[in-house]
Amino acid sequence: MRWDELFDDMEAQYEAAQAAELASEVADRARRELGTVRLVDRLRPAVGHPVVVHVAGGGPTEGTLAAVGPDWLLLAESVGREVLVALPAVLSIAGLRAQSAAANEEGRVASRLTFAFALRGLVRDRWPVVMTYLDGSTAAGTLDRVGFDFVEIAEHAPGEPRRPHAIRAVRTVPLAAIASVRRA
């Protein structure tokens, strides 16, 4: 009888040790897997949902997450405007859903739609914009061209069309200095 109790006790200890080892391995794998998740992977499941994005130089911006690129996000603000935010300028985000998308799930084409690519769409459409820099200063005008790591903006009054007589200056801005761009 005592031998049965001893063997039962040893078996229970062995099963407990195996369960603890498995739990430790699962936790370790989960930590390693989380280490591959990028911010854009956290953002993708939140598309279509309200979020608050705290942007360097611009403070909190509330809106519905409309789209996510590899280095940008697009918010649809409640006032009917959209704001393109450079991910490096994001200080924090509130309102994300609990789940994350799988790392690098967006595909090859979507992964190439960079902040510069999104700005080129604004150049093509000739939309007047208000650009906010990382330091909080702004420039209003029309984007003229986008290079590899810079953009040129023809500065003129907000809401005014780009006309030669209305241009006050043409400014070249490194992409790394831009926090956000709103259509005026």
mmCIF file of N, CA, C and O in Angstrom, residues 112-173:
data_model
loop_
_atom_site.group_PDB
_atom_site.id
_atom_site.type_symbol
_atom_site.label_atom_id
_atom_site.label_comp_id
_atom_site.label_asym_id
_atom_site.label_seq_id
_atom_site.Cartn_x
_atom_site.Cartn_y
_atom_site.Cartn_z
ATOM 1 N N ARG A 112 5.361 48.187 -49.708
ATOM 2 C CA ARG A 112 6.122 49.210 -50.457
ATOM 3 C C ARG A 112 5.395 50.549 -50.544
ATOM 4 O O ARG A 112 5.928 51.509 -51.099
ATOM 5 N N LEU A 113 4.190 50.621 -50.016
ATOM 6 C CA LEU A 113 3.409 51.864 -50.066
ATOM 7 C C LEU A 113 3.811 52.751 -48.893
ATOM 8 O O LEU A 113 3.106 52.886 -47.902
ATOM 9 N N THR A 114 4.948 53.380 -49.040
ATOM 10 C CA THR A 114 5.567 54.149 -47.965
ATOM 11 C C THR A 114 4.936 55.527 -47.796
ATOM 12 O O THR A 114 4.080 55.944 -48.576
ATOM 13 N N PHE A 115 5.401 56.243 -46.783
ATOM 14 C CA PHE A 115 4.966 57.617 -46.520
ATOM 15 C C PHE A 115 5.218 58.482 -47.755
ATOM 16 O O PHE A 115 4.352 59.265 -48.158
ATOM 17 N N ALA A 116 6.372 58.334 -48.382
ATOM 18 C CA ALA A 116 6.679 59.102 -49.596
ATOM 19 C C ALA A 116 5.685 58.768 -50.703
ATOM 20 O O ALA A 116 5.223 59.665 -51.423
ATOM 21 N N PHE A 117 5.316 57.508 -50.831
ATOM 22 C CA PHE A 117 4.321 57.103 -51.838
ATOM 23 C C PHE A 117 2.986 57.786 -51.572
ATOM 24 O O PHE A 117 2.346 58.295 -52.496
ATOM 25 N N ALA A 118 2.550 57.807 -50.302
ATOM 26 C CA ALA A 118 1.284 58.458 -49.952
ATOM 27 C C ALA A 118 1.339 59.961 -50.248
ATOM 28 O O ALA A 118 0.373 60.538 -50.756
ATOM 29 N N LEU A 119 2.480 60.587 -49.975
ATOM 30 C CA LEU A 119 2.628 62.017 -50.274
ATOM 31 C C LEU A 119 2.591 62.278 -51.780
ATOM 32 O O LEU A 119 2.070 63.306 -52.226
ATOM 33 N N ARG A 120 3.109 61.346 -52.560
ATOM 34 C CA ARG A 120 3.071 61.514 -54.019
ATOM 35 C C ARG A 120 1.626 61.563 -54.529
ATOM 36 O O ARG A 120 1.331 62.223 -55.515
ATOM 37 N N GLY A 121 0.724 60.865 -53.849
ATOM 38 C CA GLY A 121 -0.691 60.949 -54.204
ATOM 39 C C GLY A 121 -1.231 62.356 -53.999
ATOM 40 O O GLY A 121 -2.039 62.846 -54.800
ATOM 41 N N LEU A 122 -0.780 63.033 -52.936
ATOM 42 C CA LEU A 122 -1.190 64.420 -52.701
ATOM 43 C C LEU A 122 -0.597 65.359 -53.751
ATOM 44 O O LEU A 122 -1.241 66.328 -54.154
ATOM 45 N N VAL A 123 0.622 65.066 -54.202
ATOM 46 C CA VAL A 123 1.231 65.864 -55.273
ATOM 47 C C VAL A 123 0.414 65.702 -56.550
ATOM 48 O O VAL A 123 0.084 66.680 -57.225
ATOM 49 N N ARG A 124 0.078 64.468 -56.884
ATOM 50 C CA ARG A 124 -0.682 64.185 -58.097
ATOM 51 C C ARG A 124 -2.032 64.898 -58.085
ATOM 52 O O ARG A 124 -2.450 65.484 -59.084
ATOM 53 N N ASP A 125 -2.712 64.875 -56.936
ATOM 54 C CA ASP A 125 -4.051 65.466 -56.841
ATOM 55 C C ASP A 125 -4.039 66.972 -56.599
ATOM 56 O O ASP A 125 -5.093 67.605 -56.643
ATOM 57 N N ARG A 126 -2.853 67.532 -56.321
ATOM 58 C CA ARG A 126 -2.677 68.983 -56.129
ATOM 59 C C ARG A 126 -3.541 69.536 -54.991
ATOM 60 O O ARG A 126 -4.021 70.656 -55.041
ATOM 61 N N TRP A 127 -3.730 68.743 -53.941
ATOM 62 C CA TRP A 127 -4.515 69.188 -52.783
ATOM 63 C C TRP A 127 -3.725 70.197 -51.966
ATOM 64 O O TRP A 127 -2.565 69.971 -51.658
ATOM 65 N N PRO A 128 -4.346 71.300 -51.571
ATOM 66 C CA PRO A 128 -3.695 72.175 -50.585
ATOM 67 C C PRO A 128 -3.632 71.436 -49.245
ATOM 68 O O PRO A 128 -4.565 70.725 -48.886
ATOM 69 N N VAL A 129 -2.512 71.580 -48.550
ATOM 70 C CA VAL A 129 -2.302 70.861 -47.301
ATOM 71 C C VAL A 129 -1.770 71.788 -46.216
ATOM 72 O O VAL A 129 -1.289 72.887 -46.502
ATOM 73 N N VAL A 130 -1.868 71.311 -44.989
ATOM 74 C CA VAL A 130 -1.165 71.925 -43.871
ATOM 75 C C VAL A 130 -0.249 70.835 -43.321
ATOM 76 O O VAL A 130 -0.714 69.786 -42.896
ATOM 77 N N MET A 131 1.052 71.101 -43.375
ATOM 78 C CA MET A 131 2.052 70.155 -42.918
ATOM 79 C C MET A 131 2.491 70.557 -41.519
ATOM 80 O O MET A 131 2.814 71.717 -41.277
ATOM 81 N N THR A 132 2.493 69.599 -40.592
ATOM 82 C CA THR A 132 2.966 69.850 -39.232
ATOM 83 C C THR A 132 4.314 69.175 -39.067
ATOM 84 O O THR A 132 4.477 67.995 -39.376
ATOM 85 N N TYR A 133 5.283 69.960 -38.586
ATOM 86 C CA TYR A 133 6.632 69.440 -38.360
ATOM 87 C C TYR A 133 6.728 68.850 -36.956
ATOM 88 O O TYR A 133 5.868 69.083 -36.111
ATOM 89 N N LEU A 134 7.771 68.104 -36.710
ATOM 90 C CA LEU A 134 7.972 67.472 -35.403
ATOM 91 C C LEU A 134 8.026 68.481 -34.260
ATOM 92 O O LEU A 134 7.664 68.162 -33.133
ATOM 93 N N ASP A 135 8.468 69.701 -34.552
ATOM 94 C CA ASP A 135 8.552 70.718 -33.491
ATOM 95 C C ASP A 135 7.237 71.455 -33.264
ATOM 96 O O ASP A 135 7.151 72.338 -32.428
ATOM 97 N N GLY A 136 6.197 71.108 -34.022
ATOM 98 C CA GLY A 136 4.889 71.732 -33.852
ATOM 99 C C GLY A 136 4.615 72.872 -34.808
ATOM 100 O O GLY A 136 3.475 73.318 -34.923
ATOM 101 N N SER A 137 5.625 73.372 -35.502
ATOM 102 C CA SER A 137 5.383 74.431 -36.476
ATOM 103 C C SER A 137 4.682 73.844 -37.694
ATOM 104 O O SER A 137 4.677 72.629 -37.901
ATOM 105 N N THR A 138 4.081 74.723 -38.492
ATOM 106 C CA THR A 138 3.320 74.261 -39.649
ATOM 107 C C THR A 138 3.687 75.047 -40.897
ATOM 108 O O THR A 138 4.243 76.136 -40.816
ATOM 109 N N ALA A 139 3.333 74.475 -42.030
ATOM 110 C CA ALA A 139 3.466 75.154 -43.319
ATOM 111 C C ALA A 139 2.222 74.793 -44.127
ATOM 112 O O ALA A 139 1.828 73.632 -44.182
ATOM 113 N N ALA A 140 1.601 75.801 -44.723
ATOM 114 C CA ALA A 140 0.426 75.578 -45.568
ATOM 115 C C ALA A 140 0.820 75.806 -47.008
ATOM 116 O O ALA A 140 1.609 76.698 -47.316
ATOM 117 N N GLY A 141 0.270 74.979 -47.879
ATOM 118 C CA GLY A 141 0.569 75.135 -49.295
ATOM 119 C C GLY A 141 0.205 73.901 -50.077
ATOM 120 O O GLY A 141 -0.669 73.130 -49.688
ATOM 121 N N THR A 142 0.899 73.720 -51.190
ATOM 122 C CA THR A 142 0.667 72.581 -52.071
ATOM 123 C C THR A 142 1.986 71.842 -52.237
ATOM 124 O O THR A 142 3.020 72.459 -52.474
ATOM 125 N N LEU A 143 1.930 70.520 -52.121
ATOM 126 C CA LEU A 143 3.129 69.723 -52.319
ATOM 127 C C LEU A 143 3.461 69.714 -53.812
ATOM 128 O O LEU A 143 2.611 69.400 -54.639
ATOM 129 N N ASP A 144 4.690 70.072 -54.127
ATOM 130 C CA ASP A 144 5.121 70.114 -55.524
ATOM 131 C C ASP A 144 5.763 68.825 -55.985
ATOM 132 O O ASP A 144 5.522 68.364 -57.092
ATOM 133 N N ARG A 145 6.625 68.241 -55.149
ATOM 134 C CA ARG A 145 7.279 66.993 -55.524
ATOM 135 C C ARG A 145 7.805 66.294 -54.283
ATOM 136 O O ARG A 145 8.047 66.909 -53.255
ATOM 137 N N VAL A 146 7.970 64.992 -54.449
ATOM 138 C CA VAL A 146 8.467 64.154 -53.360
ATOM 139 C C VAL A 146 9.646 63.358 -53.885
ATOM 140 O O VAL A 146 9.532 62.642 -54.871
ATOM 141 N N GLY A 147 10.773 63.509 -53.218
ATOM 142 C CA GLY A 147 11.954 62.730 -53.564
ATOM 143 C C GLY A 147 12.048 61.505 -52.681
ATOM 144 O O GLY A 147 11.082 61.111 -52.022
ATOM 145 N N PHE A 148 13.209 60.910 -52.660
ATOM 146 C CA PHE A 148 13.424 59.709 -51.851
ATOM 147 C C PHE A 148 13.235 59.998 -50.370
ATOM 148 O O PHE A 148 12.592 59.246 -49.663
ATOM 149 N N ASP A 149 13.805 61.124 -49.900
ATOM 150 C CA ASP A 149 13.738 61.425 -48.477
ATOM 151 C C ASP A 149 13.380 62.885 -48.189
ATOM 152 O O ASP A 149 13.669 63.416 -47.132
ATOM 153 N N PHE A 150 12.729 63.532 -49.152
ATOM 154 C CA PHE A 150 12.326 64.925 -48.960
ATOM 155 C C PHE A 150 11.039 65.208 -49.727
ATOM 156 O O PHE A 150 10.625 64.451 -50.597
ATOM 157 N N VAL A 151 10.415 66.335 -49.362
ATOM 158 C CA VAL A 151 9.241 66.827 -50.069
ATOM 159 C C VAL A 151 9.433 68.334 -50.261
ATOM 160 O O VAL A 151 10.095 68.983 -49.447
ATOM 161 N N GLU A 152 8.884 68.870 -51.342
ATOM 162 C CA GLU A 152 8.908 70.315 -51.550
ATOM 163 C C GLU A 152 7.485 70.821 -51.509
ATOM 164 O O GLU A 152 6.593 70.268 -52.160
ATOM 165 N N ILE A 153 7.291 71.877 -50.726
ATOM 166 C CA ILE A 153 5.976 72.477 -50.569
ATOM 167 C C ILE A 153 6.046 73.925 -51.021
ATOM 168 O O ILE A 153 6.932 74.679 -50.614
ATOM 169 N N ALA A 154 5.107 74.291 -51.911
ATOM 170 C CA ALA A 154 4.959 75.684 -52.332
ATOM 171 C C ALA A 154 4.014 76.319 -51.321
ATOM 172 O O ALA A 154 2.835 75.969 -51.268
ATOM 173 N N GLU A 155 4.544 77.211 -50.504
ATOM 174 C CA GLU A 155 3.744 77.799 -49.429
ATOM 175 C C GLU A 155 2.838 78.904 -49.956
ATOM 176 O O GLU A 155 3.273 79.795 -50.690
ATOM 177 N N HIS A 156 1.571 78.809 -49.564
ATOM 178 C CA HIS A 156 0.578 79.839 -49.865
ATOM 179 C C HIS A 156 -0.495 79.754 -48.796
ATOM 180 O O HIS A 156 -0.493 78.839 -47.963
ATOM 181 N N ALA A 157 -1.413 80.685 -48.790
ATOM 182 C CA ALA A 157 -2.453 80.730 -47.758
ATOM 183 C C ALA A 157 -3.290 79.449 -47.776
ATOM 184 O O ALA A 157 -3.583 78.912 -48.857
ATOM 185 N N PRO A 158 -3.683 78.954 -46.595
ATOM 186 C CA PRO A 158 -4.511 77.748 -46.539
ATOM 187 C C PRO A 158 -5.817 77.933 -47.306
ATOM 188 O O PRO A 158 -6.439 78.990 -47.250
ATOM 189 N N GLY A 159 -6.212 76.923 -48.041
ATOM 190 C CA GLY A 159 -7.463 76.976 -48.779
ATOM 191 C C GLY A 159 -7.378 77.714 -50.097
ATOM 192 O O GLY A 159 -8.300 77.678 -50.901
ATOM 193 N N GLU A 160 -6.290 78.400 -50.332
ATOM 194 C CA GLU A 160 -6.104 79.149 -51.578
ATOM 195 C C GLU A 160 -5.447 78.223 -52.599
ATOM 196 O O GLU A 160 -4.561 77.452 -52.273
ATOM 197 N N PRO A 161 -5.866 78.265 -53.869
ATOM 198 C CA PRO A 161 -5.223 77.405 -54.870
ATOM 199 C C PRO A 161 -3.781 77.841 -55.135
ATOM 200 O O PRO A 161 -3.423 79.003 -54.934
ATOM 201 N N ARG A 162 -2.995 76.901 -55.619
ATOM 202 C CA ARG A 162 -1.595 77.205 -55.930
ATOM 203 C C ARG A 162 -1.543 77.992 -57.227
ATOM 204 O O ARG A 162 -1.825 77.468 -58.307
ATOM 205 N N ARG A 163 -1.227 79.234 -57.119
ATOM 206 C CA ARG A 163 -1.049 80.129 -58.265
ATOM 207 C C ARG A 163 0.288 80.843 -58.089
ATOM 208 O O ARG A 163 0.690 81.126 -56.962
ATOM 209 N N PRO A 164 0.990 81.138 -59.176
ATOM 210 C CA PRO A 164 2.317 81.756 -59.051
ATOM 211 C C PRO A 164 2.331 83.015 -58.183
ATOM 212 O O PRO A 164 3.254 83.208 -57.396
ATOM 213 N N HIS A 165 1.311 83.854 -58.294
ATOM 214 C CA HIS A 165 1.307 85.096 -57.502
ATOM 215 C C HIS A 165 1.019 84.856 -56.021
ATOM 216 O O HIS A 165 1.302 85.709 -55.183
ATOM 217 N N ALA A 166 0.460 83.694 -55.671
ATOM 218 C CA ALA A 166 0.109 83.409 -54.275
ATOM 219 C C ALA A 166 1.247 82.731 -53.504
ATOM 220 O O ALA A 166 1.226 82.696 -52.273
ATOM 221 N N ILE A 167 2.246 82.227 -54.209
ATOM 222 C CA ILE A 167 3.333 81.478 -53.559
ATOM 223 C C ILE A 167 4.265 82.437 -52.826
ATOM 224 O O ILE A 167 4.798 83.377 -53.403
ATOM 225 N N ARG A 168 4.427 82.166 -51.515
ATOM 226 C CA ARG A 168 5.321 82.967 -50.680
ATOM 227 C C ARG A 168 6.739 82.419 -50.677
ATOM 228 O O ARG A 168 7.695 83.164 -50.577
ATOM 229 N N ALA A 169 6.856 81.087 -50.732
ATOM 230 C CA ALA A 169 8.170 80.436 -50.715
ATOM 231 C C ALA A 169 7.995 78.988 -51.136
ATOM 232 O O ALA A 169 6.896 78.441 -51.064
ATOM 233 N N VAL A 170 9.070 78.392 -51.598
ATOM 234 C CA VAL A 170 9.098 76.953 -51.849
ATOM 235 C C VAL A 170 10.107 76.389 -50.860
ATOM 236 O O VAL A 170 11.268 76.796 -50.841
ATOM 237 N N ARG A 171 9.633 75.464 -50.028
ATOM 238 C CA ARG A 171 10.457 74.921 -48.951
ATOM 239 C C ARG A 171 10.704 73.433 -49.195
ATOM 240 O O ARG A 171 9.787 72.696 -49.541
ATOM 241 N N THR A 172 11.957 73.020 -49.028
ATOM 242 C CA THR A 172 12.320 71.612 -49.098
ATOM 243 C C THR A 172 12.399 71.082 -47.676
ATOM 244 O O THR A 172 13.072 71.663 -46.827
ATOM 245 N N VAL A 173 11.685 69.978 -47.426
ATOM 246 C CA VAL A 173 11.552 69.454 -46.068
ATOM 247 C C VAL A 173 11.967 67.977 -46.053
ATOM 248 O O VAL A 173 11.432 67.180 -46.828
#
